[in-house]
Amino acid sequence: MKEISIEELNTWPEGTYELIDIRDDGLVSYGMIPGAVHIPIDTLCENASAELEKTGAGKKLVFYCEIGRRSRELDDIECLQNRDIYSLEGGYVAYVKHGMEDESSREEKQQRAEESIRKKFHKQLFTPFAKACKTYKLISEGDHIAVCISGGKDSMLMAKLFQEIKLHRQCNFDLTFLVMDPGYNKENRELIESNARALGIPIKIFESDIFDAVDTIDKNPCYLCARMRRGYLYSNAKALGCNKIALGHHYDDVIETILMGMLHGAQIQTMMPKLHSTNFEGMELIRPMYLVRESDICAWRDYNDLHFLQCACHFTDTCTTCHEDGTTSSKRLETKKLIAELKKTNPFIESNIFKSVENVNLDTLIGYKKNGERHHFLDEY
């Protein structure tokens, strides 16, 4: 398989090649290279014939994945034989980084991103952010909050919203923008650093060997990785004098978690807006994006021409999970599609799912748990 860089590709005349994105639906939902055709690698042969015939026999085919690893392994695919095929060096990450190398545009990009939060997206982003902070009492006088940044759109926007709410001076609190490097690929770490510089977020990075520790785990490696990351974040935040860590889970994460708990976990539970840590005394976890819709986050991202990673782990090409509960992106994406399908006949489906855990009637439950102790309706029947 021949490799081609972004710089070389940009010298090719338009119309002489076709870009093909072979990533899964979860990764593609976070952005594609403009003009690319999406054909997931698992369905490449069954879908390629019809799609690729449209390009004409004379066109070069340039495949890309997330970091350029899987697209280099397409030589043996039968439907691509006798075609002029290339792998995009560095994949989608290289494309994103290439667009951020212009130092002169960084100040302008930061100003535009901040201005859009104050004006164009104030109602969609800042208002629900501030409402969640007030409704659930997430920020208190004297707090020192570790804003945990994974490199994705949610945590990056959360950092900007924290900077904005701090300017309002409703109460005095301190912020530390914390990035944990659990063993990122060089390209992914550079992308996180580049995005942080472009948005004016003064990140503090600490390193761990979590990815190496879970690399040989066969059963639920993502769940173990998520638990370990949480512990490292708590311990490092506490060492820096923080009393809270903030995570970027949003409204859609909440309703998906509720539904997934029922469908896949046989339980009714939700993602709480704040929690006391059971292992780190005096520490709390808060979720100030709790009322922010994912579609509005994406709209802000696209309006400002920003590009983020869904998952920056070194399993990105084969595992795209970045959720604390260890659920795979395919399972979460399946739930997201189910909610979208239900919304076609019930426009209130999302708010109903969200409100359902605020309107639990214990008199109609067979059983429930409180403080780890199980209760059954027959106990008091």
mmCIF file of C-alpha atoms in Angstrom:
data_model
loop_
_atom_site.group_PDB
_atom_site.id
_atom_site.type_symbol
_atom_site.label_atom_id
_atom_site.label_comp_id
_atom_site.label_asym_id
_atom_site.label_seq_id
_atom_site.Cartn_x
_atom_site.Cartn_y
_atom_site.Cartn_z
ATOM 1 C CA MET A 1 0.000 0.000 0.000
ATOM 2 C CA LYS A 2 1.430 3.373 -1.013
ATOM 3 C CA GLU A 3 1.205 6.195 1.515
ATOM 4 C CA ILE A 4 0.521 9.829 0.736
ATOM 5 C CA SER A 5 0.736 12.831 3.048
ATOM 6 C CA ILE A 6 -1.839 15.622 3.362
ATOM 7 C CA GLU A 7 0.641 18.024 1.751
ATOM 8 C CA GLU A 8 1.131 15.751 -1.281
ATOM 9 C CA LEU A 9 -2.598 15.110 -1.581
ATOM 10 C CA ASN A 10 -3.275 18.841 -1.747
ATOM 11 C CA THR A 11 -1.108 19.075 -4.879
ATOM 12 C CA TRP A 12 -3.265 16.575 -6.787
ATOM 13 C CA PRO A 13 -5.806 18.105 -9.183
ATOM 14 C CA GLU A 14 -9.389 18.022 -7.932
ATOM 15 C CA GLY A 15 -11.392 15.193 -9.443
ATOM 16 C CA THR A 16 -8.421 12.871 -9.943
ATOM 17 C CA TYR A 17 -8.899 10.987 -6.657
ATOM 18 C CA GLU A 18 -11.576 9.820 -4.234
ATOM 19 C CA LEU A 19 -11.194 10.032 -0.440
ATOM 20 C CA ILE A 20 -12.696 7.066 1.429
ATOM 21 C CA ASP A 21 -13.253 7.064 5.187
ATOM 22 C CA ILE A 22 -13.106 3.493 6.541
ATOM 23 C CA ARG A 23 -13.767 4.337 10.239
ATOM 24 C CA ASP A 24 -16.840 3.182 12.149
ATOM 25 C CA ASP A 25 -20.006 5.252 12.580
ATOM 26 C CA GLY A 26 -19.000 6.406 16.055
ATOM 27 C CA LEU A 27 -15.770 8.014 14.890
ATOM 28 C CA VAL A 28 -17.272 9.427 11.706
ATOM 29 C CA SER A 29 -19.962 11.209 13.737
ATOM 30 C CA TYR A 30 -17.165 13.356 15.177
ATOM 31 C CA GLY A 31 -16.139 14.611 11.742
ATOM 32 C CA MET A 32 -14.917 13.608 8.284
ATOM 33 C CA ILE A 33 -12.572 15.119 5.741
ATOM 34 C CA PRO A 34 -14.758 17.248 3.424
ATOM 35 C CA GLY A 35 -15.724 15.403 0.247
ATOM 36 C CA ALA A 36 -14.903 11.946 1.588
ATOM 37 C CA VAL A 37 -17.111 8.884 1.060
ATOM 38 C CA HIS A 38 -17.837 6.790 4.155
ATOM 39 C CA ILE A 39 -17.419 3.028 3.703
ATOM 40 C CA PRO A 40 -16.704 1.256 7.042
ATOM 41 C CA ILE A 41 -13.854 -1.215 6.751
ATOM 42 C CA ASP A 42 -16.045 -4.102 7.951
ATOM 43 C CA THR A 43 -18.384 -3.618 4.993
ATOM 44 C CA LEU A 44 -15.814 -2.432 2.485
ATOM 45 C CA CYS A 45 -16.112 -5.264 -0.010
ATOM 46 C CA GLU A 46 -19.891 -5.551 0.063
ATOM 47 C CA ASN A 47 -20.367 -1.795 -0.382
ATOM 48 C CA ALA A 48 -17.288 -0.858 -2.342
ATOM 49 C CA SER A 49 -18.336 -2.070 -5.755
ATOM 50 C CA ALA A 50 -21.368 0.206 -6.064
ATOM 51 C CA GLU A 51 -19.712 3.177 -4.376
ATOM 52 C CA LEU A 52 -16.361 2.953 -6.125
ATOM 53 C CA GLU A 53 -17.818 2.448 -9.577
ATOM 54 C CA LYS A 54 -19.097 6.010 -9.336
ATOM 55 C CA THR A 55 -15.520 7.290 -9.146
ATOM 56 C CA GLY A 56 -14.535 5.949 -12.549
ATOM 57 C CA ALA A 57 -11.706 3.548 -13.292
ATOM 58 C CA GLY A 58 -9.169 6.324 -13.734
ATOM 59 C CA LYS A 59 -9.425 7.832 -10.254
ATOM 60 C CA LYS A 60 -6.960 7.143 -7.478
ATOM 61 C CA LEU A 61 -8.493 5.837 -4.242
ATOM 62 C CA VAL A 62 -7.157 7.356 -1.018
ATOM 63 C CA PHE A 63 -8.265 5.516 2.133
ATOM 64 C CA TYR A 64 -7.982 6.886 5.639
ATOM 65 C CA CYS A 65 -8.732 5.683 9.164
ATOM 66 C CA GLU A 66 -8.104 7.513 12.455
ATOM 67 C CA ILE A 67 -4.301 7.482 12.613
ATOM 68 C CA GLY A 68 -3.298 5.706 9.399
ATOM 69 C CA ARG A 69 -2.802 2.230 10.817
ATOM 70 C CA ARG A 70 -5.724 0.249 9.407
ATOM 71 C CA SER A 71 -5.772 1.946 6.018
ATOM 72 C CA ARG A 72 -2.255 0.629 5.402
ATOM 73 C CA GLU A 73 -3.566 -2.925 5.596
ATOM 74 C CA LEU A 74 -5.991 -2.898 2.659
ATOM 75 C CA ASP A 75 -3.687 -4.413 0.015
ATOM 76 C CA ASP A 76 -5.196 -7.880 0.227
ATOM 77 C CA ILE A 77 -8.853 -6.864 -0.098
ATOM 78 C CA GLU A 78 -10.114 -8.480 -3.289
ATOM 79 C CA CYS A 79 -12.437 -5.697 -4.412
ATOM 80 C CA LEU A 80 -9.499 -3.269 -4.476
ATOM 81 C CA GLN A 81 -7.281 -5.339 -6.725
ATOM 82 C CA ASN A 82 -6.184 -3.585 -9.920
ATOM 83 C CA ARG A 83 -7.090 -0.167 -8.454
ATOM 84 C CA ASP A 84 -4.615 2.652 -7.817
ATOM 85 C CA ILE A 85 -4.920 2.788 -4.024
ATOM 86 C CA TYR A 86 -3.226 4.883 -1.328
ATOM 87 C CA SER A 87 -3.296 5.221 2.452
ATOM 88 C CA LEU A 88 -3.450 8.728 3.908
ATOM 89 C CA GLU A 89 -0.420 9.061 6.149
ATOM 90 C CA GLY A 90 -1.479 9.810 9.722
ATOM 91 C CA GLY A 91 -5.180 9.407 8.863
ATOM 92 C CA TYR A 92 -7.874 11.785 10.100
ATOM 93 C CA VAL A 93 -5.647 13.000 12.935
ATOM 94 C CA ALA A 94 -3.055 14.202 10.406
ATOM 95 C CA TYR A 95 -5.759 16.107 8.529
ATOM 96 C CA VAL A 96 -6.919 17.797 11.728
ATOM 97 C CA LYS A 97 -3.388 18.706 12.802
ATOM 98 C CA HIS A 98 -2.573 20.078 9.365
ATOM 99 C CA GLY A 99 -5.424 22.548 9.702
ATOM 100 C CA MET A 100 -4.129 23.790 13.049
ATOM 101 C CA GLU A 101 -0.485 24.458 12.182
ATOM 102 C CA ASP A 102 -1.047 28.093 11.265
ATOM 103 C CA GLU A 103 0.116 29.911 14.410
ATOM 104 C CA SER A 104 -1.152 33.274 13.129
ATOM 105 C CA SER A 105 -4.779 32.102 13.161
ATOM 106 C CA ARG A 106 -4.792 30.856 16.765
ATOM 107 C CA GLU A 107 -5.674 34.148 18.433
ATOM 108 C CA GLU A 108 -8.465 34.692 15.922
ATOM 109 C CA LYS A 109 -9.765 31.143 16.476
ATOM 110 C CA GLN A 110 -9.841 31.638 20.248
ATOM 111 C CA GLN A 111 -11.651 34.963 19.985
ATOM 112 C CA ARG A 112 -14.223 33.523 17.585
ATOM 113 C CA ALA A 113 -14.870 30.513 19.841
ATOM 114 C CA GLU A 114 -15.359 32.708 22.911
ATOM 115 C CA GLU A 115 -17.481 35.255 21.070
ATOM 116 C CA SER A 116 -19.772 32.511 19.788
ATOM 117 C CA ILE A 117 -20.362 31.266 23.355
ATOM 118 C CA ARG A 118 -21.353 34.768 24.471
ATOM 119 C CA LYS A 119 -23.604 35.529 21.518
ATOM 120 C CA LYS A 120 -24.626 32.963 18.900
ATOM 121 C CA PHE A 121 -24.679 29.938 21.244
ATOM 122 C CA HIS A 122 -25.331 31.670 24.562
ATOM 123 C CA LYS A 123 -28.849 30.250 24.946
ATOM 124 C CA GLN A 124 -27.885 26.756 23.779
ATOM 125 C CA LEU A 125 -24.609 26.382 25.705
ATOM 126 C CA PHE A 126 -23.918 28.898 28.446
ATOM 127 C CA THR A 127 -27.490 29.125 29.752
ATOM 128 C CA PRO A 128 -27.920 25.335 30.385
ATOM 129 C CA PHE A 129 -24.342 25.162 31.737
ATOM 130 C CA ALA A 130 -25.070 27.917 34.270
ATOM 131 C CA LYS A 131 -28.492 26.407 35.039
ATOM 132 C CA ALA A 132 -26.971 23.017 35.874
ATOM 133 C CA CYS A 133 -24.372 24.666 38.110
ATOM 134 C CA LYS A 134 -27.145 26.501 39.985
ATOM 135 C CA THR A 135 -29.791 23.753 40.038
ATOM 136 C CA TYR A 136 -27.455 21.037 41.281
ATOM 137 C CA LYS A 137 -25.200 23.377 43.336
ATOM 138 C CA LEU A 138 -22.067 22.299 41.479
ATOM 139 C CA ILE A 139 -19.874 25.339 42.244
ATOM 140 C CA SER A 140 -19.376 26.725 45.756
ATOM 141 C CA GLU A 141 -17.386 29.590 47.231
ATOM 142 C CA GLY A 142 -13.718 28.676 47.560
ATOM 143 C CA ASP A 143 -13.849 25.614 45.293
ATOM 144 C CA HIS A 144 -10.762 24.515 43.392
ATOM 145 C CA ILE A 145 -12.064 22.553 40.407
ATOM 146 C CA ALA A 146 -9.971 20.247 38.232
ATOM 147 C CA VAL A 147 -11.523 20.532 34.771
ATOM 148 C CA CYS A 148 -10.668 17.134 33.271
ATOM 149 C CA ILE A 149 -9.908 17.334 29.558
ATOM 150 C CA SER A 150 -9.834 14.188 27.429
ATOM 151 C CA GLY A 151 -9.301 15.993 24.135
ATOM 152 C CA GLY A 152 -12.853 15.577 22.830
ATOM 153 C CA LYS A 153 -15.385 18.246 21.943
ATOM 154 C CA ASP A 154 -17.307 17.944 25.222
ATOM 155 C CA SER A 155 -14.425 18.490 27.625
ATOM 156 C CA MET A 156 -12.875 21.245 25.486
ATOM 157 C CA LEU A 157 -16.154 23.167 25.423
ATOM 158 C CA MET A 158 -16.594 22.566 29.153
ATOM 159 C CA ALA A 159 -13.225 24.248 29.735
ATOM 160 C CA LYS A 160 -14.313 27.296 27.722
ATOM 161 C CA LEU A 161 -17.635 27.486 29.596
ATOM 162 C CA PHE A 162 -15.812 27.352 32.928
ATOM 163 C CA GLN A 163 -13.579 30.218 31.788
ATOM 164 C CA GLU A 164 -16.678 32.172 30.801
ATOM 165 C CA ILE A 165 -18.645 31.584 34.014
ATOM 166 C CA LYS A 166 -15.604 32.551 36.076
ATOM 167 C CA LEU A 167 -15.675 35.984 34.385
ATOM 168 C CA HIS A 168 -19.176 36.529 35.807
ATOM 169 C CA ARG A 169 -17.728 36.497 39.361
ATOM 170 C CA GLN A 170 -20.859 35.068 40.990
ATOM 171 C CA CYS A 171 -18.568 33.333 43.472
ATOM 172 C CA ASN A 172 -14.831 32.937 43.907
ATOM 173 C CA PHE A 173 -13.345 29.636 42.778
ATOM 174 C CA ASP A 174 -10.157 28.398 41.107
ATOM 175 C CA LEU A 175 -9.685 26.235 38.032
ATOM 176 C CA THR A 176 -6.987 23.792 36.967
ATOM 177 C CA PHE A 177 -7.318 22.357 33.457
ATOM 178 C CA LEU A 178 -6.099 18.812 33.899
ATOM 179 C CA VAL A 179 -5.104 16.417 31.109
ATOM 180 C CA MET A 180 -4.026 12.890 31.894
ATOM 181 C CA ASP A 181 -1.839 11.156 29.336
ATOM 182 C CA PRO A 182 -2.423 7.433 29.969
ATOM 183 C CA GLY A 183 -0.175 6.481 27.040
ATOM 184 C CA TYR A 184 -1.533 8.403 24.059
ATOM 185 C CA ASN A 185 -0.139 8.033 20.587
ATOM 186 C CA LYS A 186 2.242 10.889 19.817
ATOM 187 C CA GLU A 187 -0.198 12.226 17.205
ATOM 188 C CA ASN A 188 -3.151 12.232 19.594
ATOM 189 C CA ARG A 189 -1.280 13.993 22.371
ATOM 190 C CA GLU A 190 -0.039 16.647 19.954
ATOM 191 C CA LEU A 191 -3.602 17.212 18.758
ATOM 192 C CA ILE A 192 -4.865 17.744 22.316
ATOM 193 C CA GLU A 193 -2.044 20.209 22.995
ATOM 194 C CA SER A 194 -2.641 22.015 19.713
ATOM 195 C CA ASN A 195 -6.392 22.376 20.352
ATOM 196 C CA ALA A 196 -5.738 23.646 23.876
ATOM 197 C CA ARG A 197 -3.330 26.306 22.569
ATOM 198 C CA ALA A 198 -5.760 27.330 19.836
ATOM 199 C CA LEU A 199 -8.581 27.779 22.349
ATOM 200 C CA GLY A 200 -6.521 29.477 25.043
ATOM 201 C CA ILE A 201 -6.850 26.686 27.608
ATOM 202 C CA PRO A 202 -3.763 26.488 29.903
ATOM 203 C CA ILE A 203 -3.652 22.728 30.393
ATOM 204 C CA LYS A 204 -1.569 20.858 32.939
ATOM 205 C CA ILE A 205 -0.559 17.373 31.731
ATOM 206 C CA PHE A 206 0.432 14.413 33.888
ATOM 207 C CA GLU A 207 1.385 10.981 32.617
ATOM 208 C CA SER A 208 0.480 7.438 33.596
ATOM 209 C CA ASP A 209 0.913 3.934 32.163
ATOM 210 C CA ILE A 210 -2.764 2.937 32.191
ATOM 211 C CA PHE A 211 -2.884 1.864 28.543
ATOM 212 C CA ASP A 212 0.066 -0.482 29.064
ATOM 213 C CA ALA A 213 -1.598 -1.904 32.174
ATOM 214 C CA VAL A 214 -4.835 -2.812 30.353
ATOM 215 C CA ASP A 215 -3.193 -3.753 27.046
ATOM 216 C CA THR A 216 -3.185 -7.459 27.895
ATOM 217 C CA ILE A 217 -6.632 -7.542 29.510
ATOM 218 C CA ASP A 218 -9.115 -9.554 27.437
ATOM 219 C CA LYS A 219 -12.316 -9.035 29.446
ATOM 220 C CA ASN A 220 -13.731 -5.484 29.729
ATOM 221 C CA PRO A 221 -10.439 -3.601 29.195
ATOM 222 C CA CYS A 222 -12.363 -0.362 28.602
ATOM 223 C CA TYR A 223 -14.189 -0.653 31.921
ATOM 224 C CA LEU A 224 -10.917 -1.238 33.772
ATOM 225 C CA CYS A 225 -9.236 1.600 31.873
ATOM 226 C CA ALA A 226 -12.073 3.988 32.751
ATOM 227 C CA ARG A 227 -11.941 3.068 36.449
ATOM 228 C CA MET A 228 -8.172 3.507 36.547
ATOM 229 C CA ARG A 229 -8.354 6.859 34.745
ATOM 230 C CA ARG A 230 -10.909 8.082 37.287
ATOM 231 C CA GLY A 231 -8.638 7.093 40.176
ATOM 232 C CA TYR A 232 -5.621 8.826 38.645
ATOM 233 C CA LEU A 233 -7.641 11.985 38.026
ATOM 234 C CA TYR A 234 -8.881 12.069 41.611
ATOM 235 C CA SER A 235 -5.438 11.495 43.127
ATOM 236 C CA ASN A 236 -3.656 14.057 40.948
ATOM 237 C CA ALA A 237 -6.415 16.637 41.373
ATOM 238 C CA LYS A 238 -6.276 16.208 45.148
ATOM 239 C CA ALA A 239 -2.481 16.546 45.101
ATOM 240 C CA LEU A 240 -2.919 19.888 43.302
ATOM 241 C CA GLY A 241 -5.238 21.126 46.041
ATOM 242 C CA CYS A 242 -8.505 20.573 44.157
ATOM 243 C CA ASN A 243 -11.670 19.486 45.945
ATOM 244 C CA LYS A 244 -13.692 18.671 42.801
ATOM 245 C CA ILE A 245 -13.159 17.124 39.390
ATOM 246 C CA ALA A 246 -15.430 18.136 36.490
ATOM 247 C CA LEU A 247 -16.260 15.729 33.652
ATOM 248 C CA GLY A 248 -17.848 16.669 30.323
ATOM 249 C CA HIS A 249 -20.835 14.317 30.174
ATOM 250 C CA HIS A 250 -23.847 16.003 28.564
ATOM 251 C CA TYR A 251 -27.647 15.592 28.438
ATOM 252 C CA ASP A 252 -27.529 12.965 25.685
ATOM 253 C CA ASP A 253 -25.027 10.891 27.689
ATOM 254 C CA VAL A 254 -27.486 10.956 30.587
ATOM 255 C CA ILE A 255 -30.523 9.700 28.662
ATOM 256 C CA GLU A 256 -28.483 7.097 26.795
ATOM 257 C CA THR A 257 -27.104 5.804 30.106
ATOM 258 C CA ILE A 258 -30.626 5.520 31.561
ATOM 259 C CA LEU A 259 -31.876 3.527 28.572
ATOM 260 C CA MET A 260 -28.756 1.373 28.327
ATOM 261 C CA GLY A 261 -29.049 0.487 32.004
ATOM 262 C CA MET A 262 -32.538 -0.880 31.376
ATOM 263 C CA LEU A 263 -31.837 -2.632 28.069
ATOM 264 C CA HIS A 264 -28.373 -4.035 28.772
ATOM 265 C CA GLY A 265 -27.943 -3.903 32.544
ATOM 266 C CA ALA A 266 -31.427 -4.889 33.768
ATOM 267 C CA GLN A 267 -31.450 -1.922 36.149
ATOM 268 C CA ILE A 268 -32.856 1.574 36.499
ATOM 269 C CA GLN A 269 -30.142 4.116 37.223
ATOM 270 C CA THR A 270 -28.879 7.434 35.958
ATOM 271 C CA MET A 271 -25.665 9.385 35.566
ATOM 272 C CA MET A 272 -25.711 11.726 38.566
ATOM 273 C CA PRO A 273 -24.915 15.475 38.240
ATOM 274 C CA LYS A 274 -22.552 15.192 41.202
ATOM 275 C CA LEU A 275 -21.119 12.476 43.431
ATOM 276 C CA HIS A 276 -18.999 12.206 46.568
ATOM 277 C CA SER A 277 -15.882 10.144 45.982
ATOM 278 C CA THR A 278 -15.893 6.927 47.989
ATOM 279 C CA ASN A 279 -12.103 6.475 47.785
ATOM 280 C CA PHE A 280 -10.824 10.055 48.014
ATOM 281 C CA GLU A 281 -12.115 11.793 51.114
ATOM 282 C CA GLY A 282 -13.337 15.344 50.568
ATOM 283 C CA MET A 283 -13.400 15.020 46.776
ATOM 284 C CA GLU A 284 -16.471 15.396 44.565
ATOM 285 C CA LEU A 285 -17.229 14.688 40.911
ATOM 286 C CA ILE A 286 -19.414 17.224 39.091
ATOM 287 C CA ARG A 287 -20.986 17.252 35.608
ATOM 288 C CA PRO A 288 -21.774 20.878 34.662
ATOM 289 C CA MET A 289 -22.664 19.927 31.037
ATOM 290 C CA TYR A 290 -25.586 17.893 32.406
ATOM 291 C CA LEU A 291 -28.256 19.979 30.627
ATOM 292 C CA VAL A 292 -26.334 20.755 27.417
ATOM 293 C CA ARG A 293 -27.477 18.962 24.253
ATOM 294 C CA GLU A 294 -24.882 17.183 22.124
ATOM 295 C CA SER A 295 -26.306 18.645 18.903
ATOM 296 C CA ASP A 296 -25.578 22.144 20.235
ATOM 297 C CA ILE A 297 -22.022 21.144 21.133
ATOM 298 C CA CYS A 298 -21.531 19.869 17.586
ATOM 299 C CA ALA A 299 -23.030 23.060 16.137
ATOM 300 C CA TRP A 300 -20.555 25.174 18.157
ATOM 301 C CA ARG A 301 -17.680 22.950 17.066
ATOM 302 C CA ASP A 302 -18.604 23.132 13.382
ATOM 303 C CA TYR A 303 -19.333 26.878 13.452
ATOM 304 C CA ASN A 304 -15.805 27.487 14.736
ATOM 305 C CA ASP A 305 -14.227 24.916 12.375
ATOM 306 C CA LEU A 306 -12.813 22.958 15.295
ATOM 307 C CA HIS A 307 -11.786 19.314 15.085
ATOM 308 C CA PHE A 308 -11.529 17.002 18.063
ATOM 309 C CA LEU A 309 -10.974 13.314 18.659
ATOM 310 C CA GLN A 310 -13.683 11.019 19.946
ATOM 311 C CA CYS A 311 -11.172 8.801 21.684
ATOM 312 C CA ALA A 312 -7.443 9.446 21.973
ATOM 313 C CA CYS A 313 -6.377 6.028 23.245
ATOM 314 C CA HIS A 314 -3.940 3.882 21.314
ATOM 315 C CA PHE A 315 -6.740 1.396 20.595
ATOM 316 C CA THR A 316 -8.646 4.082 18.663
ATOM 317 C CA ASP A 317 -8.738 2.122 15.401
ATOM 318 C CA THR A 318 -10.303 -0.914 17.031
ATOM 319 C CA CYS A 319 -11.907 0.451 20.187
ATOM 320 C CA THR A 320 -13.661 3.791 20.274
ATOM 321 C CA THR A 321 -15.012 3.806 23.792
ATOM 322 C CA CYS A 322 -14.423 6.769 26.039
ATOM 323 C CA HIS A 323 -17.220 6.262 28.525
ATOM 324 C CA GLU A 324 -16.779 5.791 32.236
ATOM 325 C CA ASP A 325 -19.025 2.743 32.342
ATOM 326 C CA GLY A 326 -16.878 0.831 29.865
ATOM 327 C CA THR A 327 -19.642 0.560 27.285
ATOM 328 C CA THR A 328 -18.481 0.280 23.702
ATOM 329 C CA SER A 329 -19.217 3.054 21.265
ATOM 330 C CA SER A 330 -21.186 0.604 19.097
ATOM 331 C CA LYS A 331 -23.583 -0.141 21.966
ATOM 332 C CA ARG A 332 -23.959 3.557 22.801
ATOM 333 C CA LEU A 333 -24.382 4.425 19.115
ATOM 334 C CA GLU A 334 -27.060 1.732 18.855
ATOM 335 C CA THR A 335 -28.900 3.346 21.784
ATOM 336 C CA LYS A 336 -28.520 6.806 20.238
ATOM 337 C CA LYS A 337 -30.090 5.545 17.002
ATOM 338 C CA LEU A 338 -32.917 3.887 18.941
ATOM 339 C CA ILE A 339 -33.751 7.167 20.699
ATOM 340 C CA ALA A 340 -33.685 9.006 17.352
ATOM 341 C CA GLU A 341 -36.078 6.427 15.889
ATOM 342 C CA LEU A 342 -38.470 6.715 18.843
ATOM 343 C CA LYS A 343 -38.370 10.506 18.550
ATOM 344 C CA LYS A 344 -39.970 10.265 15.094
ATOM 345 C CA THR A 345 -43.279 9.316 16.697
ATOM 346 C CA ASN A 346 -42.800 10.993 20.074
ATOM 347 C CA PRO A 347 -40.972 14.355 20.047
ATOM 348 C CA PHE A 348 -40.856 14.339 23.855
ATOM 349 C CA ILE A 349 -39.072 10.997 24.149
ATOM 350 C CA GLU A 350 -35.733 12.493 25.240
ATOM 351 C CA SER A 351 -37.133 14.740 27.954
ATOM 352 C CA ASN A 352 -39.396 11.917 29.136
ATOM 353 C CA ILE A 353 -36.424 9.581 29.561
ATOM 354 C CA PHE A 354 -34.503 12.327 31.389
ATOM 355 C CA LYS A 355 -37.419 13.142 33.737
ATOM 356 C CA SER A 356 -38.276 9.497 34.399
ATOM 357 C CA VAL A 357 -35.529 9.176 37.023
ATOM 358 C CA GLU A 358 -36.836 12.299 38.768
ATOM 359 C CA ASN A 359 -40.328 10.797 39.077
ATOM 360 C CA VAL A 360 -39.657 7.343 40.515
ATOM 361 C CA ASN A 361 -42.622 5.955 42.470
ATOM 362 C CA LEU A 362 -41.221 3.530 45.049
ATOM 363 C CA ASP A 363 -44.728 2.201 45.756
ATOM 364 C CA THR A 364 -44.787 0.638 42.295
ATOM 365 C CA LEU A 365 -41.323 -0.980 42.341
ATOM 366 C CA ILE A 366 -40.757 -4.680 43.019
ATOM 367 C CA GLY A 367 -37.367 -3.920 44.526
ATOM 368 C CA TYR A 368 -34.701 -1.262 44.853
ATOM 369 C CA LYS A 369 -31.298 -0.617 46.446
ATOM 370 C CA LYS A 370 -30.494 2.114 48.964
ATOM 371 C CA ASN A 371 -26.944 2.590 50.281
ATOM 372 C CA GLY A 372 -26.050 -0.829 48.886
ATOM 373 C CA GLU A 373 -28.883 -2.572 50.773
ATOM 374 C CA ARG A 374 -31.591 -4.350 48.807
ATOM 375 C CA HIS A 375 -35.264 -3.735 49.587
ATOM 376 C CA HIS A 376 -38.285 -5.706 48.347
ATOM 377 C CA PHE A 377 -41.931 -4.661 48.244
ATOM 378 C CA LEU A 378 -42.887 -7.750 50.300
ATOM 379 C CA ASP A 379 -40.775 -6.431 53.206
ATOM 380 C CA GLU A 380 -43.522 -3.909 53.991
ATOM 381 C CA TYR A 381 -46.509 -5.463 52.225
#
